Coordinates of C-alpha atoms in Angstrom, one line a residue:
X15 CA -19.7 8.3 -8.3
X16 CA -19.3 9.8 -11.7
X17 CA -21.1 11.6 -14.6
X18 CA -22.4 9.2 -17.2
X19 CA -20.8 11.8 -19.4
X20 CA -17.6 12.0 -17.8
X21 CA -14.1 9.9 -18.8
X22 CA -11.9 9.5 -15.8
X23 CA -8.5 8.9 -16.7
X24 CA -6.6 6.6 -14.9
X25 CA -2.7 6.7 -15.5
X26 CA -0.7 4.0 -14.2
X27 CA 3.0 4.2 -13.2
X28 CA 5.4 2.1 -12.3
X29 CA 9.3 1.6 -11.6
X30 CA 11.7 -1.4 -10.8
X31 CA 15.2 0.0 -11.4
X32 CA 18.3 -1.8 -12.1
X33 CA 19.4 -3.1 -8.6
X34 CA 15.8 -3.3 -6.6
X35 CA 14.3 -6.8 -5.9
X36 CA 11.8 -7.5 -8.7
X37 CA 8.1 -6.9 -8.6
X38 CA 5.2 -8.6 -10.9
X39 CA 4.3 -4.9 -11.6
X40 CA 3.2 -6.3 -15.4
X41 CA 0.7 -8.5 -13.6
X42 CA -1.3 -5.8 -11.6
X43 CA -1.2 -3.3 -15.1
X44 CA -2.9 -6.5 -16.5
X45 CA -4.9 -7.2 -14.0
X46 CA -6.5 -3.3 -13.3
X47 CA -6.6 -2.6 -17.2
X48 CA -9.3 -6.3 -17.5
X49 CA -11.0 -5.6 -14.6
X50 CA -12.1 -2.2 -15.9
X51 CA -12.7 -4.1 -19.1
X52 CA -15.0 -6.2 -17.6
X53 CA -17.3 -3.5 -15.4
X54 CA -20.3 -2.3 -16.6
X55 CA -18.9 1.1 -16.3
X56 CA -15.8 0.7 -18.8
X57 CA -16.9 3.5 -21.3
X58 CA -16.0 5.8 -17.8
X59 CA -12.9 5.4 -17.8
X60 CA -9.7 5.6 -20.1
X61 CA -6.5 3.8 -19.0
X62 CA -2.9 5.3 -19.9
X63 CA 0.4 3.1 -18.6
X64 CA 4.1 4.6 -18.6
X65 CA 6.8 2.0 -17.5
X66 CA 9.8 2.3 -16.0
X67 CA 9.6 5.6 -14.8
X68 CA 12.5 7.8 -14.4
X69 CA 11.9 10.7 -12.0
X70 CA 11.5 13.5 -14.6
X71 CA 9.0 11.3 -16.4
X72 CA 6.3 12.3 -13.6
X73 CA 5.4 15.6 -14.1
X74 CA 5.4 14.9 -18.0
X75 CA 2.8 12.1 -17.9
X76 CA 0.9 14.1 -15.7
X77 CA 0.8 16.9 -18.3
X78 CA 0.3 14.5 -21.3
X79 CA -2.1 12.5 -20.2
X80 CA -3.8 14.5 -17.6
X81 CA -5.4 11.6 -15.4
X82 CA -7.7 12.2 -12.5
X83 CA -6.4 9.1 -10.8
X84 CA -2.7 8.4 -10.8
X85 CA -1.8 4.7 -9.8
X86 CA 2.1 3.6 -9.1
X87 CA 3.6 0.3 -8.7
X88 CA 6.9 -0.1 -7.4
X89 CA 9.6 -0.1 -4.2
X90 CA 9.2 2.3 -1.1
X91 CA 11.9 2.6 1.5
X92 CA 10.0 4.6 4.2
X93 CA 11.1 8.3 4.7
X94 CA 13.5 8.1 2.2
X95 CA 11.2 7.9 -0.5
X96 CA 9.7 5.9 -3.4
X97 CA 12.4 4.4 -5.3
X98 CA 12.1 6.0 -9.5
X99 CA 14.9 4.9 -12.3
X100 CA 17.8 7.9 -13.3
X101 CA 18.8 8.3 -16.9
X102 CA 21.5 5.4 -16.4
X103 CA 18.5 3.5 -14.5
X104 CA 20.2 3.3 -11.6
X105 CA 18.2 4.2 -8.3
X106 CA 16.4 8.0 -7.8
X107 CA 15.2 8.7 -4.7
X108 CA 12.2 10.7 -4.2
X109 CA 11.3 11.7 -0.6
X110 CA 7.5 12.8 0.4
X111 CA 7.9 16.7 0.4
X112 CA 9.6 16.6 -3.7
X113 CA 6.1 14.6 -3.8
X114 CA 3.7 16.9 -2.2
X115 CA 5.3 19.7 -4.3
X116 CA 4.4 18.4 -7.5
X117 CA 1.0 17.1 -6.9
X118 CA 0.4 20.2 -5.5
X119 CA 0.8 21.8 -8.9
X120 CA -2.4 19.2 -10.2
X121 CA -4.5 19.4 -7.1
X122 CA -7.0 21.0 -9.3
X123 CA -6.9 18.2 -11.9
X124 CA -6.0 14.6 -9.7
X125 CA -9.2 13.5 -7.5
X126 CA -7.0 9.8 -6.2
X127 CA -3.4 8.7 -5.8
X128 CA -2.7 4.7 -5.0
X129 CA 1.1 4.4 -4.2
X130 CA 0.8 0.6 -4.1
X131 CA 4.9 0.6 -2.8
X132 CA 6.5 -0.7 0.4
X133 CA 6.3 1.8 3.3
X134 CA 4.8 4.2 1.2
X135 CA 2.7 6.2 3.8
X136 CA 5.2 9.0 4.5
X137 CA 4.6 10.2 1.0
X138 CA 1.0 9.4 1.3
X139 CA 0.3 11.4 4.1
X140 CA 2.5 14.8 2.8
X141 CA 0.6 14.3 -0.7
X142 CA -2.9 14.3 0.9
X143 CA -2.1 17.6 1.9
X144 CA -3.3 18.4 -1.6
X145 CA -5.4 15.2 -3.0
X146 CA -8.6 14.4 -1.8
X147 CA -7.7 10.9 -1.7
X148 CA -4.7 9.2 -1.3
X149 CA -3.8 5.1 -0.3
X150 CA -0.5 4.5 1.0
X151 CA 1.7 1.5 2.5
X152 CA 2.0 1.3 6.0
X153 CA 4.6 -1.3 6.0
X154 CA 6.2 -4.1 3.1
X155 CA 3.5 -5.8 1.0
X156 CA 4.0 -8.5 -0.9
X157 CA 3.3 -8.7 -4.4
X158 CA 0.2 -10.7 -4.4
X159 CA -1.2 -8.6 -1.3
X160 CA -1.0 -5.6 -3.9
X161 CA -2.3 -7.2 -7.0
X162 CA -5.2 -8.3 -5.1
X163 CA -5.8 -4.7 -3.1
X164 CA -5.6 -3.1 -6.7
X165 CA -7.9 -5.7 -8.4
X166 CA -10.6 -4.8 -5.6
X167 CA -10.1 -1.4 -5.9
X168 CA -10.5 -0.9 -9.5
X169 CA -13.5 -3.6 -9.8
X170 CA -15.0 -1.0 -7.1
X171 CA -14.5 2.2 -9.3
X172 CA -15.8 0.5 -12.4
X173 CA -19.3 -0.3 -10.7
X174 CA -19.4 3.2 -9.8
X175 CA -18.4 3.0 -6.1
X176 CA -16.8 6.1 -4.6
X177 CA -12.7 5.9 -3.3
X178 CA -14.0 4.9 0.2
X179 CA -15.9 2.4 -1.2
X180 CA -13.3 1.1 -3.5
X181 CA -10.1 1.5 -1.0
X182 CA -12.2 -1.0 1.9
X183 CA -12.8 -3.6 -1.1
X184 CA -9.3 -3.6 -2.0
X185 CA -8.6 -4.4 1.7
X186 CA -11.3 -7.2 1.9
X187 CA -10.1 -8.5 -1.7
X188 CA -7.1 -9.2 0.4
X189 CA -8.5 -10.8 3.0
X190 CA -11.0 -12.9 1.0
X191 CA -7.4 -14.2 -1.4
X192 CA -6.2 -15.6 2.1
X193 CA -3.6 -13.1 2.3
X194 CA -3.2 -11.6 5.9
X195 CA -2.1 -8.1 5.0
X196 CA -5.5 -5.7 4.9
X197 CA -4.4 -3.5 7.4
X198 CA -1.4 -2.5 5.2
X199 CA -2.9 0.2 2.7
X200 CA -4.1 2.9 4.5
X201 CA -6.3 5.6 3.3
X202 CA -5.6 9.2 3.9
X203 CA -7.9 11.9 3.3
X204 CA -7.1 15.7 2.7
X205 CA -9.8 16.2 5.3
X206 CA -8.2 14.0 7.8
X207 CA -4.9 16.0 7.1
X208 CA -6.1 19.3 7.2
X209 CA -8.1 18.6 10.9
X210 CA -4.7 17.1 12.3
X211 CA -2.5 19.9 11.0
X212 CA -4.6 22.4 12.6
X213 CA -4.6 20.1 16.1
X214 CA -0.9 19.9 15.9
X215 CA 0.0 23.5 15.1
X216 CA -2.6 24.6 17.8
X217 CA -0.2 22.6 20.6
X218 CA 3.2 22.8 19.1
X219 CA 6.0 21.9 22.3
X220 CA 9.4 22.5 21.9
X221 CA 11.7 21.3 24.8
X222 CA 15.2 23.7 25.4
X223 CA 18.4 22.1 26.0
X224 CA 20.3 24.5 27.7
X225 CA 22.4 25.9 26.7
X226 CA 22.5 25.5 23.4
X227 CA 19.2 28.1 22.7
X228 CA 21.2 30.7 24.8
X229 CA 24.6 30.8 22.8
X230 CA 22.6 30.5 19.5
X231 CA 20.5 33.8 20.4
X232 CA 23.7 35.4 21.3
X233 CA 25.9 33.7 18.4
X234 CA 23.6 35.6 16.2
X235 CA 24.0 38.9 17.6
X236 CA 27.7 38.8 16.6
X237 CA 28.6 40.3 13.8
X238 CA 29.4 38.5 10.4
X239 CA 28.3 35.1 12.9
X240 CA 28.1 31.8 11.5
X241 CA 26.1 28.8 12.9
X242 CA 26.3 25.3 12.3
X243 CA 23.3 23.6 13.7
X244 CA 23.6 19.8 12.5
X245 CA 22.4 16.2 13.4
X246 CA 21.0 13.0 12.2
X247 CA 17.3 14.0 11.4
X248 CA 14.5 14.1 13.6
X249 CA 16.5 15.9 16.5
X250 CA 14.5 19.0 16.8
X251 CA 17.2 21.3 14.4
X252 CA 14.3 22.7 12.1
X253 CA 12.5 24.4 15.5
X254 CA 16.2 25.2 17.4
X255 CA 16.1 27.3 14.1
X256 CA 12.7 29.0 14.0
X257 CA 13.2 30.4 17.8
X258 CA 16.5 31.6 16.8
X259 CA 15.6 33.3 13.7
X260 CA 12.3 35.0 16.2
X261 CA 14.7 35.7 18.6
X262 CA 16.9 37.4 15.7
X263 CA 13.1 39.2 14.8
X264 CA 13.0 40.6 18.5
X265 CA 16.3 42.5 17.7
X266 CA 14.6 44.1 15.0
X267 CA 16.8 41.6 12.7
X268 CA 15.8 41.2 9.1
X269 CA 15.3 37.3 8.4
X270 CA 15.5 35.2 5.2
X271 CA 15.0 31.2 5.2
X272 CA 15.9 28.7 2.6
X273 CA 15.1 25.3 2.5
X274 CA 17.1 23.5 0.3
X275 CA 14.5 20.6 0.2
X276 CA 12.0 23.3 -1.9
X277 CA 15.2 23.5 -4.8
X278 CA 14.2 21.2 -7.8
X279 CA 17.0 19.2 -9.3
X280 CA 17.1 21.3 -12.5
X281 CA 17.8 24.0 -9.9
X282 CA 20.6 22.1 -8.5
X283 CA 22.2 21.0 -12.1
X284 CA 24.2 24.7 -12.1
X285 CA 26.0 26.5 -10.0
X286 CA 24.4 29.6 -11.7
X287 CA 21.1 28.5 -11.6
X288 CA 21.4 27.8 -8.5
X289 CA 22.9 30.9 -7.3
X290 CA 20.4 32.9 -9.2
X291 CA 17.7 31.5 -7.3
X292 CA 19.5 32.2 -4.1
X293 CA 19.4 35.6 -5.1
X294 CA 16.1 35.6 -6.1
X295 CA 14.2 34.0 -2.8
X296 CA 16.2 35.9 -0.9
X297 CA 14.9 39.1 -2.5
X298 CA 11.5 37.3 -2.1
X299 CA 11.9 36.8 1.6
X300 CA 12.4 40.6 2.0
X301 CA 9.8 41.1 0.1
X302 CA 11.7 43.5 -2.2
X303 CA 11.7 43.0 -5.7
X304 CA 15.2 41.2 -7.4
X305 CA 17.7 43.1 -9.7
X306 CA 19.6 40.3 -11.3
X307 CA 19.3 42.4 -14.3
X308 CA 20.8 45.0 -12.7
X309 CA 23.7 43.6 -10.6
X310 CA 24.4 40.1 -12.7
X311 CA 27.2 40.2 -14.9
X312 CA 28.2 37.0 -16.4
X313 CA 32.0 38.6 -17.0
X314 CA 32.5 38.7 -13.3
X315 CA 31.6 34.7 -12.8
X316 CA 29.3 33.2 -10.7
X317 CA 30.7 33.3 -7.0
X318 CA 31.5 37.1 -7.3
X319 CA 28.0 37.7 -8.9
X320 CA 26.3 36.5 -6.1
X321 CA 28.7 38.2 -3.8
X322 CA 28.3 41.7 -5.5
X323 CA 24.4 41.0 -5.6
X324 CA 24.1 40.6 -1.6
X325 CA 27.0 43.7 -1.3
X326 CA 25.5 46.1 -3.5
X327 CA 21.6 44.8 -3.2
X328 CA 20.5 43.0 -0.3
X329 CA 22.7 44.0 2.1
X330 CA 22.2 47.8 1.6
X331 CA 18.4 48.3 1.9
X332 CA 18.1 48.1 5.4
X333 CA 20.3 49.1 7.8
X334 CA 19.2 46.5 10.1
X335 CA 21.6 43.4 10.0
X336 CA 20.3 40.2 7.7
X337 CA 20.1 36.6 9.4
X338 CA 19.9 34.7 6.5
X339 CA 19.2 30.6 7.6
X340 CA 19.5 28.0 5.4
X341 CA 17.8 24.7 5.8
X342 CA 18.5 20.9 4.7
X343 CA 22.1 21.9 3.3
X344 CA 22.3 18.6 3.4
X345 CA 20.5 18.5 -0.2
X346 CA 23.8 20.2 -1.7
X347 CA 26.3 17.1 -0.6
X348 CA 25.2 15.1 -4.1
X349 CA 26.1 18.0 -6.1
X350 CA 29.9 18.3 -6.4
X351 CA 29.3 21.0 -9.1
X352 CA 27.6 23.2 -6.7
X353 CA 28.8 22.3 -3.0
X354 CA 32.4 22.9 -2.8
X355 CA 32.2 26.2 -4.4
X356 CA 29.0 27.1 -2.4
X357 CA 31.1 26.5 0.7
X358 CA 33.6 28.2 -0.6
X359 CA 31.8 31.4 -1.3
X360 CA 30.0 31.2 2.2
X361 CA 33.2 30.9 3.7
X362 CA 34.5 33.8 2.0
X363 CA 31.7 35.8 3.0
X364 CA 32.4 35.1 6.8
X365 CA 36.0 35.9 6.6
X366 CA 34.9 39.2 4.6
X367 CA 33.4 40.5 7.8
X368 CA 36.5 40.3 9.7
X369 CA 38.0 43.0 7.6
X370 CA 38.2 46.3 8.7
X371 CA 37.4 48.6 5.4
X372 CA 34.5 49.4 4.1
X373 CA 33.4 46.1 2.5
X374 CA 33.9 44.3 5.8
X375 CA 31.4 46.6 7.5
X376 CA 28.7 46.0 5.2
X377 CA 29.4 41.9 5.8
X378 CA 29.8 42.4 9.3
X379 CA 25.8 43.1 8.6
X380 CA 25.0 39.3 7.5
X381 CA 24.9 36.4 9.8
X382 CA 24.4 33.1 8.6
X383 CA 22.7 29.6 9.7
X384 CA 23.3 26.6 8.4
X385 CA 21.4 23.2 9.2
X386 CA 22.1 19.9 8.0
X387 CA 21.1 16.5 9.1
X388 CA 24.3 13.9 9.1
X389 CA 22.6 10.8 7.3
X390 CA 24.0 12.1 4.2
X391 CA 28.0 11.7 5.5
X392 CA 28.2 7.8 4.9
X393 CA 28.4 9.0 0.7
X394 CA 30.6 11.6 1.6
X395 CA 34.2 11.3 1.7
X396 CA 35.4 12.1 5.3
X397 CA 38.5 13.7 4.9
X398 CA 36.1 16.5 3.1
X399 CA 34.3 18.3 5.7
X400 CA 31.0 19.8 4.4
X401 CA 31.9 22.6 6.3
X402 CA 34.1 23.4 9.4
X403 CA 33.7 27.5 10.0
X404 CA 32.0 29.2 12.7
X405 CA 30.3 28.3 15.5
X406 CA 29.2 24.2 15.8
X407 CA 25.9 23.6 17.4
X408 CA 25.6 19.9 18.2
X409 CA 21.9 18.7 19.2
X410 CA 22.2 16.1 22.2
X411 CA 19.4 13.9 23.0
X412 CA 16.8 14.9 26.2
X413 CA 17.7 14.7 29.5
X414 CA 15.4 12.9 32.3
X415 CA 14.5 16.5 33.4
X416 CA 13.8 17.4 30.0
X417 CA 10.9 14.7 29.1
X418 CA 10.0 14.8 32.4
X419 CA 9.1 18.4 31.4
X420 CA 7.7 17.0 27.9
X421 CA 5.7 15.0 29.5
X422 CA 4.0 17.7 31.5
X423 CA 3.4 19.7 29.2
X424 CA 1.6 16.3 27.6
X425 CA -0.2 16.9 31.0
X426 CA 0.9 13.0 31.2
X427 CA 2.9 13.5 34.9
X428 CA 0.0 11.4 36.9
X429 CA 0.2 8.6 34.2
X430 CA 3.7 8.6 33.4
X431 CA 6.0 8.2 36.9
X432 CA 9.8 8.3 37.7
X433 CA 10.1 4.5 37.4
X434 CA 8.0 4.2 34.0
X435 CA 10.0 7.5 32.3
X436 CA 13.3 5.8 33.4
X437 CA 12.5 2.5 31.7
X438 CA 11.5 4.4 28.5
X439 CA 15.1 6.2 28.6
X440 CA 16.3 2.8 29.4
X441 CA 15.0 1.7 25.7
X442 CA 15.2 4.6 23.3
X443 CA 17.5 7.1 25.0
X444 CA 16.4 10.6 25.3
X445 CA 16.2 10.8 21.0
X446 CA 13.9 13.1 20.5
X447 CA 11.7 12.1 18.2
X448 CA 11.2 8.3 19.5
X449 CA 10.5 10.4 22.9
X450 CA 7.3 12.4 21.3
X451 CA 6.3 9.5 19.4
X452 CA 6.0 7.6 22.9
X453 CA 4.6 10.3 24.7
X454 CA 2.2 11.1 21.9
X455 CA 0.9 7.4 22.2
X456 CA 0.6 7.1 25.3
X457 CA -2.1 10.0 25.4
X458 CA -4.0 7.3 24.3
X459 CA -6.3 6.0 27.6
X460 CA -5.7 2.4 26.5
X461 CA -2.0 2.6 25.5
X462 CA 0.1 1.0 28.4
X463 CA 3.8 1.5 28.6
X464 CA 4.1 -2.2 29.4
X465 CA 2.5 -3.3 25.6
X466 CA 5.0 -0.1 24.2
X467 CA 7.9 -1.7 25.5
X468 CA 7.2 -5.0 24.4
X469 CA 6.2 -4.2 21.1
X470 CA 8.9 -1.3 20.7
X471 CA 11.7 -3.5 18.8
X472 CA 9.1 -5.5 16.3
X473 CA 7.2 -4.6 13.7
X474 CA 4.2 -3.9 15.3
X475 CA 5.8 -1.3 17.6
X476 CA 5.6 2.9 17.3
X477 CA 9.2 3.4 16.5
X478 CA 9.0 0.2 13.3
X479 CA 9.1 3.5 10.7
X480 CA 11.9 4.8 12.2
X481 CA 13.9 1.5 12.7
X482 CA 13.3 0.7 9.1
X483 CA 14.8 3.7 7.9
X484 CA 17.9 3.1 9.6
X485 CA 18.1 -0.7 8.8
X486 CA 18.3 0.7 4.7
X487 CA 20.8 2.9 5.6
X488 CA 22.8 -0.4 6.8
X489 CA 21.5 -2.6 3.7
X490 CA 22.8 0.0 1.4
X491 CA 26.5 -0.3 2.7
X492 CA 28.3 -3.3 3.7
X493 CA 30.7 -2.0 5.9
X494 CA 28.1 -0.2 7.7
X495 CA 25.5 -2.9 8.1
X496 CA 29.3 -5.4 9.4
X497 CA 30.2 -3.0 11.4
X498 CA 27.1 -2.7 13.2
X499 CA 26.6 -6.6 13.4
X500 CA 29.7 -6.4 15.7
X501 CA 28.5 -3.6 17.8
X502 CA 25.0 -4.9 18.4
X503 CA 26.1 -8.7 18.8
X504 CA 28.9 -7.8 21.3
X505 CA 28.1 -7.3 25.4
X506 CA 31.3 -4.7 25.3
X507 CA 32.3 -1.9 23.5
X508 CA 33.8 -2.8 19.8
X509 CA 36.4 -1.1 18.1
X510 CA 35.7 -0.7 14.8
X511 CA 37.6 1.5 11.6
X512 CA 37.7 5.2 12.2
X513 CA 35.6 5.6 8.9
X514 CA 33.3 3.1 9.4
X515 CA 32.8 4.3 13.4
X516 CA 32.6 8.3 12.1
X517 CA 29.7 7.1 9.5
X518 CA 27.9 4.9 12.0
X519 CA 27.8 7.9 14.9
X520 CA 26.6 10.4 11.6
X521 CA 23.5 7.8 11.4
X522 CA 23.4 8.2 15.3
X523 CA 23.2 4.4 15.7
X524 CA 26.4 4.1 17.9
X525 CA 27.8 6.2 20.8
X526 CA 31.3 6.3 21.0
X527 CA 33.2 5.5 24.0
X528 CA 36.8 7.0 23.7
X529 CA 37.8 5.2 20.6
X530 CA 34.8 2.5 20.9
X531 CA 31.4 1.9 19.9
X532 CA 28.3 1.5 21.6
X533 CA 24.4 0.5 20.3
X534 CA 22.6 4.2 21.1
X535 CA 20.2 2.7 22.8
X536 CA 19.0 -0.6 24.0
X537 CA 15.8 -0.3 21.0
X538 CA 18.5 -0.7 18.3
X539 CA 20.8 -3.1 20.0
X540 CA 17.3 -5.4 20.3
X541 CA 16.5 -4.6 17.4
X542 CA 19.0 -5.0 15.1
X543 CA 20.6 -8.1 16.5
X544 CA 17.5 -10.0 15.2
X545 CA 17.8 -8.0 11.9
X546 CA 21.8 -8.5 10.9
X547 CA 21.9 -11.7 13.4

């Protein structure tokens, strides 16, 4: 695989933060650094280790040590992210596109990434959009299961074998150690990626849900309007967006996205900062040049700099109106430095287009979108709303006619009848998300609906990812994951605290009828009766 002349470096990283169930991540640093020791390749490689890594420590051990392959060890909880250490050591989350992002910057430099952590394929997948190579966790792994995956892998690289090579000896390693998880690691190559993206983009569905699509489009044609689009994730908010910002494009509209998720966290440290580089993409996205120079001055504070910035700048180029949309605000509910007063200064800017003067004509010109999934509101304090002006767009789940029309356009109507889509809805609801991922396998000439709905509430079923997910949203809070028990275990509906109720709806795990609670659909209440039973 490699020059004679050429030292790979491998850097090895790993993380087990106060509060995560232990790992023997000093066992598979052992065990990689002597197998490499022992190959007759050695003199290839160099081996670099940094423990206990906190999430700024990433970027700076790539830039110090400048490895080619990049190993870590720890805890993975799905979408949510792999699990790094703070500056206290407490837990950091950090989710798959913060991930992709940064490797991104080394795609030029790292050839591998092994994320040898629980559930660790989300990240996998959105960093291969970048890396060559990339093994990720399709599921929990056990610590044994990973040593031996990483002791077969690295015996692999130092006898020369390519990644391919190396990643399917891992995975027999496993097997030949007597430990039944080789189908866990899964290897995902930029290639594969690349090919998929360009499949999916090419048949792209979105399903309308009237009529929400029709008072968005004309929402935004209102002047100084204000949108709330929210959910819990994976509803379809990110595309209800993109056809109303094209339908704001037809009206000749100027348009400016944000997504919040693309701010690094020194970004979101100050509210000036932060502000700042509001300012700045925004200029970006109009594809004008900025003028903080010219328009920032710190004597005025931050709130009415960025105000006077989008008064006297961005709002007077163009005559046209400005839709300005602003994704995953959700990401600013952590920051109580930043989020009150960014609400604040938002909600001054809508109540500046009421006015009647001068000033209130050129805000009368700016209409704004805000989307935000409701995961984050079980940390928030409830009596604080994140945000409670203009219009509220609430995503419902599909009706029957609506996947009946998904499924067409799946061209799945002769395989998928009446009586099979209503014992689907009968399991997951009309969720979105759990609806594509059905139909999606069930394109699949061998997929059955019978296995899918057997499988659906066990770990080997299509929706286990998504189930997970919300199952460490209960771990994490007692009250939550109680509160549930009752709901799930009970053949009524349970009253349960108002908090506790308003948190569990935000998750979308319960339905609430009149003051009551009810499972969302019958997937969780199977589900999670064996999990918290």
């Amino acid at each position: 695989m490699s020059n004679q002349n050429y030292i790979r470096k491998i850097l090895l990283l790993s993380a087990n933060p106060r509060g995560s169930s232990p790992l023997r991540l000093g066992e598979e640093m052992r065990e990689i650094k002597e197998g490499l020791k022992r190959s007759k390749n050695r003199e290839q490689y160099s081996i670099d280790t940094v423990e206990t890594v906190r999430y700024r420590d990433i970027h700076r051990a790539i830039l110090e040590y400048e490895p080619q392959i990049i190993h870590f060890s720890g805890h993975g909880v799905g979408e949510e992210g792999l699990v790094f250490e703070d500056e206290s050591g407490q837990i950091k989350l950090v989710d798959a596109e913060a991930l992709a992002g940064l490797f991104q910057l080394f795609a030029n430099q790292v050839e591998c990434v092994i994320l040898n952590a629980c559930y660790s394929k989300y990240q996998a997948q959105e960093i291969a959009k970048h890396i060559n190579y990339v093994v990720g966790m399709s599921q929990a792994i056990g610590d044994r299961a990973a040593i031996e995956f990483a002791v077969g892998f690295y015996d692999a690289l130092g006898a020369d074998k390519d990644y391919e090579f190396a990643y399917k000896l891992g995975c027999s390693s496993m097997l030949v150690a007597g430990i039944a998880e080789n189908l866990t690691p899964k290897l995902i190559m930029k290639s594969d990626i690349l090919l998929s993206n360009s499949s999916a983009e090419a048949t792209t569905i979105y399903v309308e849900r009237p009529p929400i699509e029709a008072k968005c489009y004309a929402a935004i044609l209102q002047a100084g309007a204000l949108i709330r689009i929210r959910s819990p994730q994976r509803m379809g908010k990110t595309l209800l967006l993109e056809k109303v910002l094209n339908s704001a494009r037809e009206q000749g509209y100027q348009t400016a996205k944000l997504d919040l998720k693309l701010a690094d966290s020194d970004i979101l440290a100050d509210t000036k900062t932060f502000l700042q580089w509001l300012c700045v993409n925004v200029s970006d996205s109009l594809d004008i040049e900025p003028q903080l120079d010219k328009y920032w001055q710190d004597v005025f504070g931050v709130n009415k700099n960025c105000t006077r910035y989008f008064q006297k700048y961005l709002l007077g180029v163009n005559d046209s109106p400005l839709v300005l949309a602003i994704d995953n605000f959700e990401r600013l509910f952590p920051y109580p430095e930043i989020f009150p007063q960014f609400c604040l200064l938002l909600r001054g800017w809508y109540e500046a287009a009421k006015q009647g003067d001068k000033i209130g004509n050129l805000w009368k010109k700016l209409r704004l979108v805000v989307v935000h999934s409701t995961e984050s509101y079980p940390t928030l304090d409830t009596n604080h709303s994140p945000f409670n002006v203009g219009i509220a767009i609430e995503l419902p789940e599909f009706n029957l006619q609506q996947v009946e029309s998904l499924t067409q356009q799946y061209e799945l109507a002769d395989k998928l009848g009446q009586q099979d889509l209503s014992k689907l809805m009968e399991l997951i609801g009309g969720h979105p998300d759990l609806i594509q991922q059905a139909v999606s396998y069930l394109k699949n000439p061998q997929a059955s609906m019978e296995e899918l709905l057997q499988l659906a509430p066990t770990e080997q079923g299509i929706f286990s990812d998504h189930l997970r997910q919300q199952l460490w949203h209960l771990q994490h809070n007692s009250q939550l994951e109680l509160g549930y028990k009752k709901v799930v275990m009970a053949n009524a509906p349970v009253r349960l605290d108002t908090e506790v109720a308003f948190k569990l709806h935000s998750l979308g795990l319960v339905k609430l009828s009149g003051n009551d609670c009810v499972p969302s659909c019958e997937l969780y209440r199977q589900y999670f009766s064996v999990r918290l039973g």
